[in-house]
Amino acid sequence: MSSLAARKARLIVHGDRPYNAETPLDRLRDAYRTAADDFYVRCHGDLPVIDPDTWRLTLDGALGTPMEVSLDGLRSRFQTVTITATMQCAGNRRADMRAVAPVSGDPWEGGAIGTADWTGIRLGDLLRSAGAPEDRDRHVAFESHDAVGDRPYGVSIPLAKALAPETLLAFAMNGQPLLPEHGFPLRAVVPGFAGVRSPKWLRHITVQDHPSDNPIQASDYKLYPPDETAETADPVRGHTIDTMPLNAAICTPPRGAALEVGACRVRGYAVAGDRAVIRVDVSSDGGRNWIQATLEHEPEAPFAWTFWTAELDLPPGEHDLAVRAWDSAGQTQPALPDDVWNHKGYLCTCWHRVRVRVT
Ligand SMILES: Nc1nc2c(c(=O)[nH]1)N[C@H]1C(S)=C(S)[C@@H](COP(=O)(O)O)O[C@H]1N2
Ligand SMILES: [Mo]
């Protein structure tokens, strides 16, 4: 295993404590599956150090029997499955919102996203074996080993999503045990949902009739209207960010690139939460005219991103490249950061724009 310091050196680090870092966009676009060493890291507290031999997962709440299970127990009692899925932070691309007004949180560019093969067991298999109700009008709350202030990290997901076949408790990423910063020894992977709902370093699961009251769930990851501020926003009225909306980014060329006249290959990703990307449009004049990108998607991976490529022919001068994707509901993205601005800087889904100079 590479060292944490070596992996940090590969990323754009936004903070050391807690450790937050994103993948450089050109490297992100190099591989459909993001190498674990290159995968963005989002932490709210210090990395916990966990001994896998003494680690146990406990379950209780509205279950037949409370349970305690070791890693070996999980592996031996439940079927092992692998799912290729994209993980994305709700704050991905937040930096673009700062053109409108200040936003809280780290200024992520488009690299707070990655795709991996996640291997583990289905959370639904575990919950059903523990006697979880199928009435679905419930929530599955998680607690982790890291501390955020004086509480453990904690979030919840609706029981229906917890029972869905794509939702995993994963112990491996791209065929290797999870790295410490990605949740070793066990994390949830909730495909299509914001990364915040995929807790790392799991230790406890409760089935209950209300969402988690942990501040991460109850107030932090909410989408607020643009006329609310940190002072006025009422968490109860904020929208809980679960399913991620349609988004796309240009990975190459980078902003400010100096290009030679002629053919220009533009490459990026698009992602549609629990829908499919059906089309990607690319503009070289700020969005007046559009051409079609070619799409690259793995048919067996409905929760993974789509890679796209467009070939432009650019004359000398300054050009405003832009991308917008379309999803299987026929919806596309808003044009401007003004259309999506909120004080916490979540769900920045406006067209991603890259200005280049051609000589
Ligand atoms: N225990 C725990 N789980 C967590 C977090 C955390 O700080 N602690 N951060 C969440 C957020 S906001 C995101 S975007 C993803 C990031 O996962 P990664 O660091 O493996 O990329 O983990 C989620 N799970
Ligand atoms: Mo996140």
CSV table of C-alpha atoms and ligand atoms in Angstrom, one decimal:
chain,number,residue,atom,x,y,z
A,1,MET,CA,0.0,0.0,0.0
A,2,SER,CA,1.3,3.5,-0.8
A,3,SER,CA,1.6,5.9,2.1
A,4,LEU,CA,-1.0,8.5,3.0
A,5,ALA,CA,1.5,11.2,2.3
A,6,ALA,CA,2.2,9.8,-1.2
A,7,ARG,CA,-1.5,9.7,-2.0
A,8,LYS,CA,-2.0,13.2,-0.6
A,9,ALA,CA,0.7,14.5,-3.0
A,10,ARG,CA,-1.3,13.2,-6.0
A,11,LEU,CA,-4.4,15.3,-5.0
A,12,ILE,CA,-5.4,18.9,-4.7
A,13,VAL,CA,-5.6,19.3,-0.9
A,14,HIS,CA,-8.2,21.7,0.5
A,15,GLY,CA,-7.4,20.9,4.2
A,16,ASP,CA,-5.4,18.6,6.4
A,17,ARG,CA,-7.5,18.4,9.5
A,18,PRO,CA,-10.0,17.3,8.5
A,19,TYR,CA,-8.4,15.9,5.4
A,20,ASN,CA,-10.2,17.0,2.2
A,21,ALA,CA,-8.7,16.6,-1.2
A,22,GLU,CA,-9.9,16.3,-4.8
A,23,THR,CA,-8.6,14.6,-8.0
A,24,PRO,CA,-7.0,16.8,-10.7
A,25,LEU,CA,-9.5,16.8,-13.5
A,26,ASP,CA,-7.2,15.6,-16.3
A,27,ARG,CA,-6.2,12.5,-14.2
A,28,LEU,CA,-9.9,12.0,-13.3
A,29,ARG,CA,-10.7,11.6,-17.0
A,30,ASP,CA,-7.9,9.1,-17.6
A,31,ALA,CA,-9.6,6.1,-16.3
A,32,TYR,CA,-13.3,5.1,-16.1
A,33,ARG,CA,-12.5,3.5,-12.7
A,34,THR,CA,-10.7,6.0,-10.5
A,35,ALA,CA,-7.7,4.5,-8.8
A,36,ALA,CA,-8.1,4.4,-5.0
A,37,ASP,CA,-4.9,6.5,-4.7
A,38,ASP,CA,-6.5,9.2,-6.9
A,39,PHE,CA,-10.0,9.1,-5.4
A,40,TYR,CA,-11.2,12.3,-3.7
A,41,VAL,CA,-11.3,12.3,0.1
A,42,ARG,CA,-14.0,14.1,2.1
A,43,CYS,CA,-13.7,13.9,5.9
A,44,HIS,CA,-15.5,15.8,8.7
A,45,GLY,CA,-13.1,14.7,11.5
A,46,ASP,CA,-9.8,13.0,12.0
A,47,LEU,CA,-9.1,9.6,10.4
A,48,PRO,CA,-10.0,6.9,13.0
A,49,VAL,CA,-7.5,4.1,13.4
A,50,ILE,CA,-9.3,0.8,13.5
A,51,ASP,CA,-8.1,-2.8,14.3
A,52,PRO,CA,-10.0,-5.0,11.9
A,53,ASP,CA,-9.6,-8.0,14.2
A,54,THR,CA,-11.5,-6.5,17.1
A,55,TRP,CA,-13.9,-4.4,14.9
A,56,ARG,CA,-17.5,-5.3,15.2
A,57,LEU,CA,-20.7,-3.9,13.5
A,58,THR,CA,-23.7,-3.7,15.8
A,59,LEU,CA,-27.3,-3.5,14.7
A,60,ASP,CA,-30.5,-2.8,16.6
A,61,GLY,CA,-33.8,-0.9,16.5
A,62,ALA,CA,-36.9,-2.2,14.7
A,63,LEU,CA,-35.3,-5.6,14.1
A,64,GLY,CA,-36.2,-9.1,15.3
A,65,THR,CA,-32.8,-9.5,17.0
A,66,PRO,CA,-30.0,-7.1,17.8
A,67,MET,CA,-26.9,-8.3,16.1
A,68,GLU,CA,-23.1,-8.0,16.4
A,69,VAL,CA,-21.0,-9.2,13.5
A,70,SER,CA,-17.3,-9.3,12.7
A,71,LEU,CA,-15.8,-8.8,9.3
A,72,ASP,CA,-15.3,-12.5,8.8
A,73,GLY,CA,-18.9,-13.0,9.9
A,74,LEU,CA,-20.1,-10.6,7.2
A,75,ARG,CA,-18.0,-12.3,4.5
A,76,SER,CA,-19.0,-15.8,5.4
A,77,ARG,CA,-22.7,-15.3,6.0
A,78,PHE,CA,-23.6,-13.1,3.1
A,79,GLN,CA,-23.1,-13.2,-0.7
A,80,THR,CA,-20.3,-11.0,-1.9
A,81,VAL,CA,-21.2,-8.6,-4.7
A,82,THR,CA,-19.4,-6.0,-6.7
A,83,ILE,CA,-21.1,-2.8,-8.1
A,84,THR,CA,-19.5,-0.2,-10.2
A,85,ALA,CA,-20.8,3.1,-8.9
A,86,THR,CA,-19.9,6.8,-8.8
A,87,MET,CA,-19.5,8.6,-5.5
A,88,GLN,CA,-19.9,12.3,-5.6
A,89,CYS,CA,-19.8,15.0,-2.9
A,90,ALA,CA,-22.9,17.3,-2.7
A,91,GLY,CA,-20.4,20.1,-2.8
A,92,ASN,CA,-18.7,19.1,-6.0
A,93,ARG,CA,-18.1,22.1,-8.3
A,94,ARG,CA,-19.0,24.5,-5.5
A,95,ALA,CA,-16.2,26.8,-6.5
A,96,ASP,CA,-18.2,28.0,-9.5
A,97,MET,CA,-20.9,29.4,-7.1
A,98,ARG,CA,-18.4,31.9,-5.7
A,99,ALA,CA,-18.9,34.1,-8.8
A,100,VAL,CA,-22.4,34.9,-7.5
A,101,ALA,CA,-21.8,35.3,-3.7
A,102,PRO,CA,-19.8,33.6,-1.0
A,103,VAL,CA,-20.6,30.0,0.0
A,104,SER,CA,-19.5,28.0,3.0
A,105,GLY,CA,-17.3,24.9,2.7
A,106,ASP,CA,-14.2,23.9,0.7
A,107,PRO,CA,-14.0,25.3,-2.8
A,108,TRP,CA,-14.2,22.0,-4.7
A,109,GLU,CA,-13.7,22.2,-8.4
A,110,GLY,CA,-15.1,19.3,-10.4
A,111,GLY,CA,-12.9,16.6,-8.8
A,112,ALA,CA,-15.0,15.7,-5.7
A,113,ILE,CA,-16.3,12.7,-7.6
A,114,GLY,CA,-15.0,9.3,-8.6
A,115,THR,CA,-16.1,5.9,-9.8
A,116,ALA,CA,-15.0,2.5,-8.4
A,117,ASP,CA,-15.8,-1.1,-8.2
A,118,TRP,CA,-17.2,-1.5,-4.7
A,119,THR,CA,-17.2,-5.0,-3.3
A,120,GLY,CA,-19.1,-6.1,-0.2
A,121,ILE,CA,-22.4,-7.4,0.9
A,122,ARG,CA,-25.9,-6.1,0.2
A,123,LEU,CA,-27.1,-4.0,3.2
A,124,GLY,CA,-30.5,-5.4,2.4
A,125,ASP,CA,-29.3,-9.0,3.0
A,126,LEU,CA,-28.0,-8.1,6.4
A,127,LEU,CA,-31.1,-6.1,7.4
A,128,ARG,CA,-33.4,-8.9,6.3
A,129,SER,CA,-31.4,-11.5,8.1
A,130,ALA,CA,-31.7,-9.4,11.2
A,131,GLY,CA,-35.5,-9.2,10.8
A,132,ALA,CA,-35.9,-5.7,9.4
A,133,PRO,CA,-39.5,-4.8,8.6
A,134,GLU,CA,-40.5,-4.5,5.0
A,135,ASP,CA,-43.0,-1.7,5.6
A,136,ARG,CA,-40.4,0.7,4.3
A,137,ASP,CA,-41.8,3.8,6.1
A,138,ARG,CA,-38.6,3.8,8.1
A,139,HIS,CA,-35.0,4.9,8.1
A,140,VAL,CA,-31.7,3.2,8.5
A,141,ALA,CA,-29.4,5.3,10.7
A,142,PHE,CA,-25.6,4.8,10.7
A,143,GLU,CA,-22.9,5.7,13.2
A,144,SER,CA,-19.2,5.8,12.4
A,145,HIS,CA,-15.9,5.7,14.3
A,146,ASP,CA,-14.9,9.2,13.5
A,147,ALA,CA,-15.9,12.1,15.7
A,148,VAL,CA,-17.4,15.4,14.4
A,149,GLY,CA,-17.3,17.8,17.3
A,150,ASP,CA,-18.6,15.8,20.3
A,151,ARG,CA,-20.7,13.4,18.2
A,152,PRO,CA,-19.8,10.4,16.1
A,153,TYR,CA,-20.4,11.0,12.3
A,154,GLY,CA,-24.0,9.9,11.7
A,155,VAL,CA,-26.5,9.9,8.8
A,156,SER,CA,-29.5,7.9,7.7
A,157,ILE,CA,-31.1,6.7,4.5
A,158,PRO,CA,-34.7,5.7,3.8
A,159,LEU,CA,-35.3,1.9,4.5
A,160,ALA,CA,-36.4,1.5,0.9
A,161,LYS,CA,-33.0,2.6,-0.4
A,162,ALA,CA,-31.2,0.5,2.3
A,163,LEU,CA,-33.1,-2.6,1.0
A,164,ALA,CA,-32.4,-1.7,-2.7
A,165,PRO,CA,-30.0,-4.2,-4.4
A,166,GLU,CA,-27.4,-1.6,-5.3
A,167,THR,CA,-26.8,-0.5,-1.7
A,168,LEU,CA,-23.8,-2.1,-0.2
A,169,LEU,CA,-21.6,-2.4,2.9
A,170,ALA,CA,-18.3,-2.4,1.1
A,171,PHE,CA,-15.0,-3.7,2.3
A,172,ALA,CA,-13.1,-3.3,-0.9
A,173,MET,CA,-12.6,-0.7,-3.6
A,174,ASN,CA,-11.3,-1.8,-7.1
A,175,GLY,CA,-10.4,-5.2,-5.7
A,176,GLN,CA,-8.3,-4.0,-2.8
A,177,PRO,CA,-9.2,-3.5,0.9
A,178,LEU,CA,-10.5,0.0,1.5
A,179,LEU,CA,-7.8,2.5,2.2
A,180,PRO,CA,-7.9,4.1,5.7
A,181,GLU,CA,-9.2,7.5,4.3
A,182,HIS,CA,-12.0,5.7,2.3
A,183,GLY,CA,-13.5,3.9,5.3
A,184,PHE,CA,-11.4,0.9,6.3
A,185,PRO,CA,-12.6,-1.7,7.3
A,186,LEU,CA,-16.2,-1.2,6.2
A,187,ARG,CA,-18.3,1.6,4.7
A,188,ALA,CA,-21.7,2.0,3.2
A,189,VAL,CA,-22.0,2.7,-0.6
A,190,VAL,CA,-25.4,4.2,-1.5
A,191,PRO,CA,-25.2,4.5,-5.3
A,192,GLY,CA,-27.0,7.6,-6.8
A,193,PHE,CA,-27.1,9.4,-3.4
A,194,ALA,CA,-24.8,12.2,-2.3
A,195,GLY,CA,-21.5,10.9,-0.8
A,196,VAL,CA,-22.5,12.1,2.6
A,197,ARG,CA,-25.0,9.2,2.8
A,198,SER,CA,-22.3,6.6,2.4
A,199,PRO,CA,-20.7,6.6,5.8
A,200,LYS,CA,-17.1,5.4,6.2
A,201,TRP,CA,-15.7,3.5,9.2
A,202,LEU,CA,-19.1,2.0,10.1
A,203,ARG,CA,-19.7,0.8,13.6
A,204,HIS,CA,-23.5,0.8,14.3
A,205,ILE,CA,-26.7,0.6,12.3
A,206,THR,CA,-30.2,1.3,13.7
A,207,VAL,CA,-33.6,0.8,12.0
A,208,GLN,CA,-35.9,3.5,13.2
A,209,ASP,CA,-39.1,5.4,12.3
A,210,HIS,CA,-37.4,8.8,11.9
A,211,PRO,CA,-34.2,10.1,10.1
A,212,SER,CA,-31.0,10.4,12.1
A,213,ASP,CA,-30.9,13.3,14.6
A,214,ASN,CA,-27.2,13.7,14.1
A,215,PRO,CA,-26.4,17.3,12.9
A,216,ILE,CA,-24.8,15.9,9.6
A,217,GLN,CA,-28.3,14.5,8.7
A,218,ALA,CA,-30.5,17.0,10.5
A,219,SER,CA,-29.0,20.3,9.5
A,220,ASP,CA,-25.8,20.1,7.4
A,221,TYR,CA,-26.5,18.5,4.1
A,222,LYS,CA,-29.7,20.4,3.1
A,223,LEU,CA,-30.5,22.4,0.0
A,224,TYR,CA,-31.8,25.9,0.9
A,225,PRO,CA,-33.5,28.5,-1.3
A,226,PRO,CA,-31.3,31.4,-2.5
A,227,ASP,CA,-32.9,33.9,-0.2
A,228,GLU,CA,-31.8,32.1,3.0
A,229,THR,CA,-28.5,32.6,4.8
A,230,ALA,CA,-26.7,30.7,7.5
A,231,GLU,CA,-28.5,32.8,10.1
A,232,THR,CA,-32.1,32.4,8.7
A,233,ALA,CA,-32.0,28.9,7.2
A,234,ASP,CA,-34.4,26.6,9.1
A,235,PRO,CA,-33.0,23.0,8.7
A,236,VAL,CA,-36.5,21.5,9.1
A,237,ARG,CA,-37.5,23.3,5.9
A,238,GLY,CA,-34.3,22.5,3.9
A,239,HIS,CA,-34.4,19.7,1.4
A,240,THR,CA,-32.4,16.6,2.5
A,241,ILE,CA,-29.9,15.9,-0.3
A,242,ASP,CA,-30.3,12.2,-1.1
A,243,THR,CA,-30.5,11.5,-4.9
A,244,MET,CA,-27.9,13.5,-6.8
A,245,PRO,CA,-29.1,15.7,-9.8
A,246,LEU,CA,-27.7,15.7,-13.3
A,247,ASN,CA,-24.3,17.2,-13.7
A,248,ALA,CA,-21.3,17.4,-16.1
A,249,ALA,CA,-17.8,18.8,-16.2
A,250,ILE,CA,-15.1,19.5,-18.8
A,251,CYS,CA,-12.0,17.7,-17.6
A,252,THR,CA,-9.6,18.7,-20.5
A,253,PRO,CA,-8.6,21.2,-21.7
A,254,PRO,CA,-8.2,23.0,-18.3
A,255,ARG,CA,-9.4,26.5,-17.7
A,256,GLY,CA,-7.1,29.1,-19.2
A,257,ALA,CA,-5.4,26.6,-21.6
A,258,ALA,CA,-3.4,28.0,-24.5
A,259,LEU,CA,-4.2,25.9,-27.5
A,260,GLU,CA,-3.1,25.7,-31.1
A,261,VAL,CA,-5.5,26.5,-33.9
A,262,GLY,CA,-7.4,23.6,-35.3
A,263,ALA,CA,-8.8,20.4,-33.9
A,264,CYS,CA,-9.4,20.5,-30.2
A,265,ARG,CA,-10.6,17.4,-28.2
A,266,VAL,CA,-12.8,18.2,-25.2
A,267,ARG,CA,-13.3,15.5,-22.7
A,268,GLY,CA,-15.3,15.2,-19.5
A,269,TYR,CA,-17.8,13.3,-17.4
A,270,ALA,CA,-21.6,13.4,-16.9
A,271,VAL,CA,-23.5,11.8,-14.1
A,272,ALA,CA,-27.3,11.5,-13.6
A,273,GLY,CA,-27.9,10.2,-10.1
A,274,ASP,CA,-30.4,7.3,-10.5
A,275,ARG,CA,-31.2,8.2,-14.1
A,276,ALA,CA,-29.2,7.7,-17.2
A,277,VAL,CA,-27.2,10.3,-19.2
A,278,ILE,CA,-28.8,10.2,-22.7
A,279,ARG,CA,-26.9,13.1,-24.4
A,280,VAL,CA,-24.1,15.5,-23.8
A,281,ASP,CA,-23.9,18.9,-25.7
A,282,VAL,CA,-20.7,20.9,-26.0
A,283,SER,CA,-20.5,24.5,-27.1
A,284,SER,CA,-17.5,26.6,-28.1
A,285,ASP,CA,-19.3,29.9,-28.0
A,286,GLY,CA,-20.7,30.1,-24.5
A,287,GLY,CA,-23.9,28.1,-25.3
A,288,ARG,CA,-25.3,29.7,-28.4
A,289,ASN,CA,-24.4,26.7,-30.6
A,290,TRP,CA,-23.9,23.1,-29.5
A,291,ILE,CA,-22.5,19.9,-30.9
A,292,GLN,CA,-23.0,16.3,-29.8
A,293,ALA,CA,-20.3,14.5,-27.7
A,294,THR,CA,-19.8,10.8,-28.1
A,295,LEU,CA,-20.6,8.9,-24.9
A,296,GLU,CA,-18.8,6.1,-23.2
A,297,HIS,CA,-20.8,4.2,-20.6
A,298,GLU,CA,-20.7,0.7,-19.1
A,299,PRO,CA,-24.1,-0.9,-19.7
A,300,GLU,CA,-23.8,-3.0,-16.6
A,301,ALA,CA,-23.3,0.0,-14.4
A,302,PRO,CA,-26.5,2.1,-14.1
A,303,PHE,CA,-25.1,4.1,-11.2
A,304,ALA,CA,-21.8,5.0,-12.8
A,305,TRP,CA,-20.8,8.1,-14.7
A,306,THR,CA,-20.7,8.6,-18.5
A,307,PHE,CA,-17.5,9.7,-20.1
A,308,TRP,CA,-17.8,11.9,-23.1
A,309,THR,CA,-15.6,13.3,-25.9
A,310,ALA,CA,-16.2,16.1,-28.4
A,311,GLU,CA,-14.1,17.3,-31.3
A,312,LEU,CA,-14.1,21.0,-31.9
A,313,ASP,CA,-12.4,23.0,-34.6
A,314,LEU,CA,-11.3,26.3,-33.0
A,315,PRO,CA,-10.2,29.4,-34.9
A,316,PRO,CA,-7.7,31.9,-33.2
A,317,GLY,CA,-9.2,33.9,-30.3
A,318,GLU,CA,-10.8,33.4,-26.9
A,319,HIS,CA,-13.4,30.7,-26.7
A,320,ASP,CA,-15.9,29.9,-24.0
A,321,LEU,CA,-16.4,26.1,-23.9
A,322,ALA,CA,-19.5,24.9,-22.1
A,323,VAL,CA,-21.0,21.5,-21.4
A,324,ARG,CA,-24.6,20.4,-20.6
A,325,ALA,CA,-25.9,16.9,-20.2
A,326,TRP,CA,-29.4,15.5,-20.7
A,327,ASP,CA,-31.0,12.7,-18.7
A,328,SER,CA,-33.5,9.9,-19.4
A,329,ALA,CA,-36.3,12.2,-18.2
A,330,GLY,CA,-35.4,14.7,-21.0
A,331,GLN,CA,-34.1,17.2,-18.5
A,332,THR,CA,-31.0,19.3,-18.8
A,333,GLN,CA,-28.9,21.6,-16.6
A,334,PRO,CA,-29.4,25.3,-15.8
A,335,ALA,CA,-27.1,27.7,-17.6
A,336,LEU,CA,-25.8,29.9,-14.8
A,337,PRO,CA,-24.4,29.6,-11.2
A,338,ASP,CA,-27.0,32.3,-10.4
A,339,ASP,CA,-29.7,29.7,-11.2
A,340,VAL,CA,-28.4,27.3,-8.5
A,341,TRP,CA,-26.7,29.4,-5.9
A,342,ASN,CA,-27.4,28.5,-2.2
A,343,HIS,CA,-25.4,29.7,0.8
A,344,LYS,CA,-24.0,26.2,1.5
A,345,GLY,CA,-22.9,25.7,-2.1
A,346,TYR,CA,-24.5,22.4,-2.7
A,347,LEU,CA,-25.6,20.8,-6.0
A,348,CYS,CA,-23.7,23.2,-8.4
A,349,THR,CA,-25.2,21.8,-11.6
A,350,CYS,CA,-25.0,24.8,-13.9
A,351,TRP,CA,-23.2,24.4,-17.3
A,352,HIS,CA,-19.5,23.9,-16.6
A,353,ARG,CA,-17.5,26.5,-18.6
A,354,VAL,CA,-13.9,26.6,-19.6
A,355,ARG,CA,-12.3,29.6,-21.3
A,356,VAL,CA,-9.4,28.8,-23.6
A,357,ARG,CA,-7.2,30.9,-25.8
A,358,VAL,CA,-6.3,29.7,-29.3
A,359,THR,CA,-3.3,31.1,-31.3
B,1,LIG,N1,-17.7,8.4,8.8
B,1,LIG,C1,-17.7,9.3,7.8
B,1,LIG,N2,-18.3,8.9,6.6
B,1,LIG,C2,-18.3,9.8,5.6
B,1,LIG,C3,-17.7,11.1,5.7
B,1,LIG,C4,-17.1,11.4,7.0
B,1,LIG,O1,-16.6,12.5,7.2
B,1,LIG,N3,-17.1,10.5,8.0
B,1,LIG,N4,-17.8,12.0,4.7
B,1,LIG,C5,-18.9,11.8,3.7
B,1,LIG,C6,-18.9,12.6,2.5
B,1,LIG,S1,-19.5,14.2,2.7
B,1,LIG,C7,-18.5,12.1,1.3
B,1,LIG,S2,-18.6,13.1,-0.1
B,1,LIG,C8,-18.0,10.7,1.2
B,1,LIG,C9,-16.6,10.8,0.5
B,1,LIG,O2,-16.1,9.5,0.5
B,1,LIG,P1,-14.5,9.3,0.1
B,1,LIG,O3,-13.7,10.2,1.1
B,1,LIG,O4,-14.2,7.9,0.3
B,1,LIG,O5,-14.3,9.8,-1.3
B,1,LIG,O6,-17.9,10.1,2.4
B,1,LIG,C10,-18.9,10.3,3.3
B,1,LIG,N5,-18.8,9.4,4.4
B,2,MO,MO,-19.6,15.2,0.6
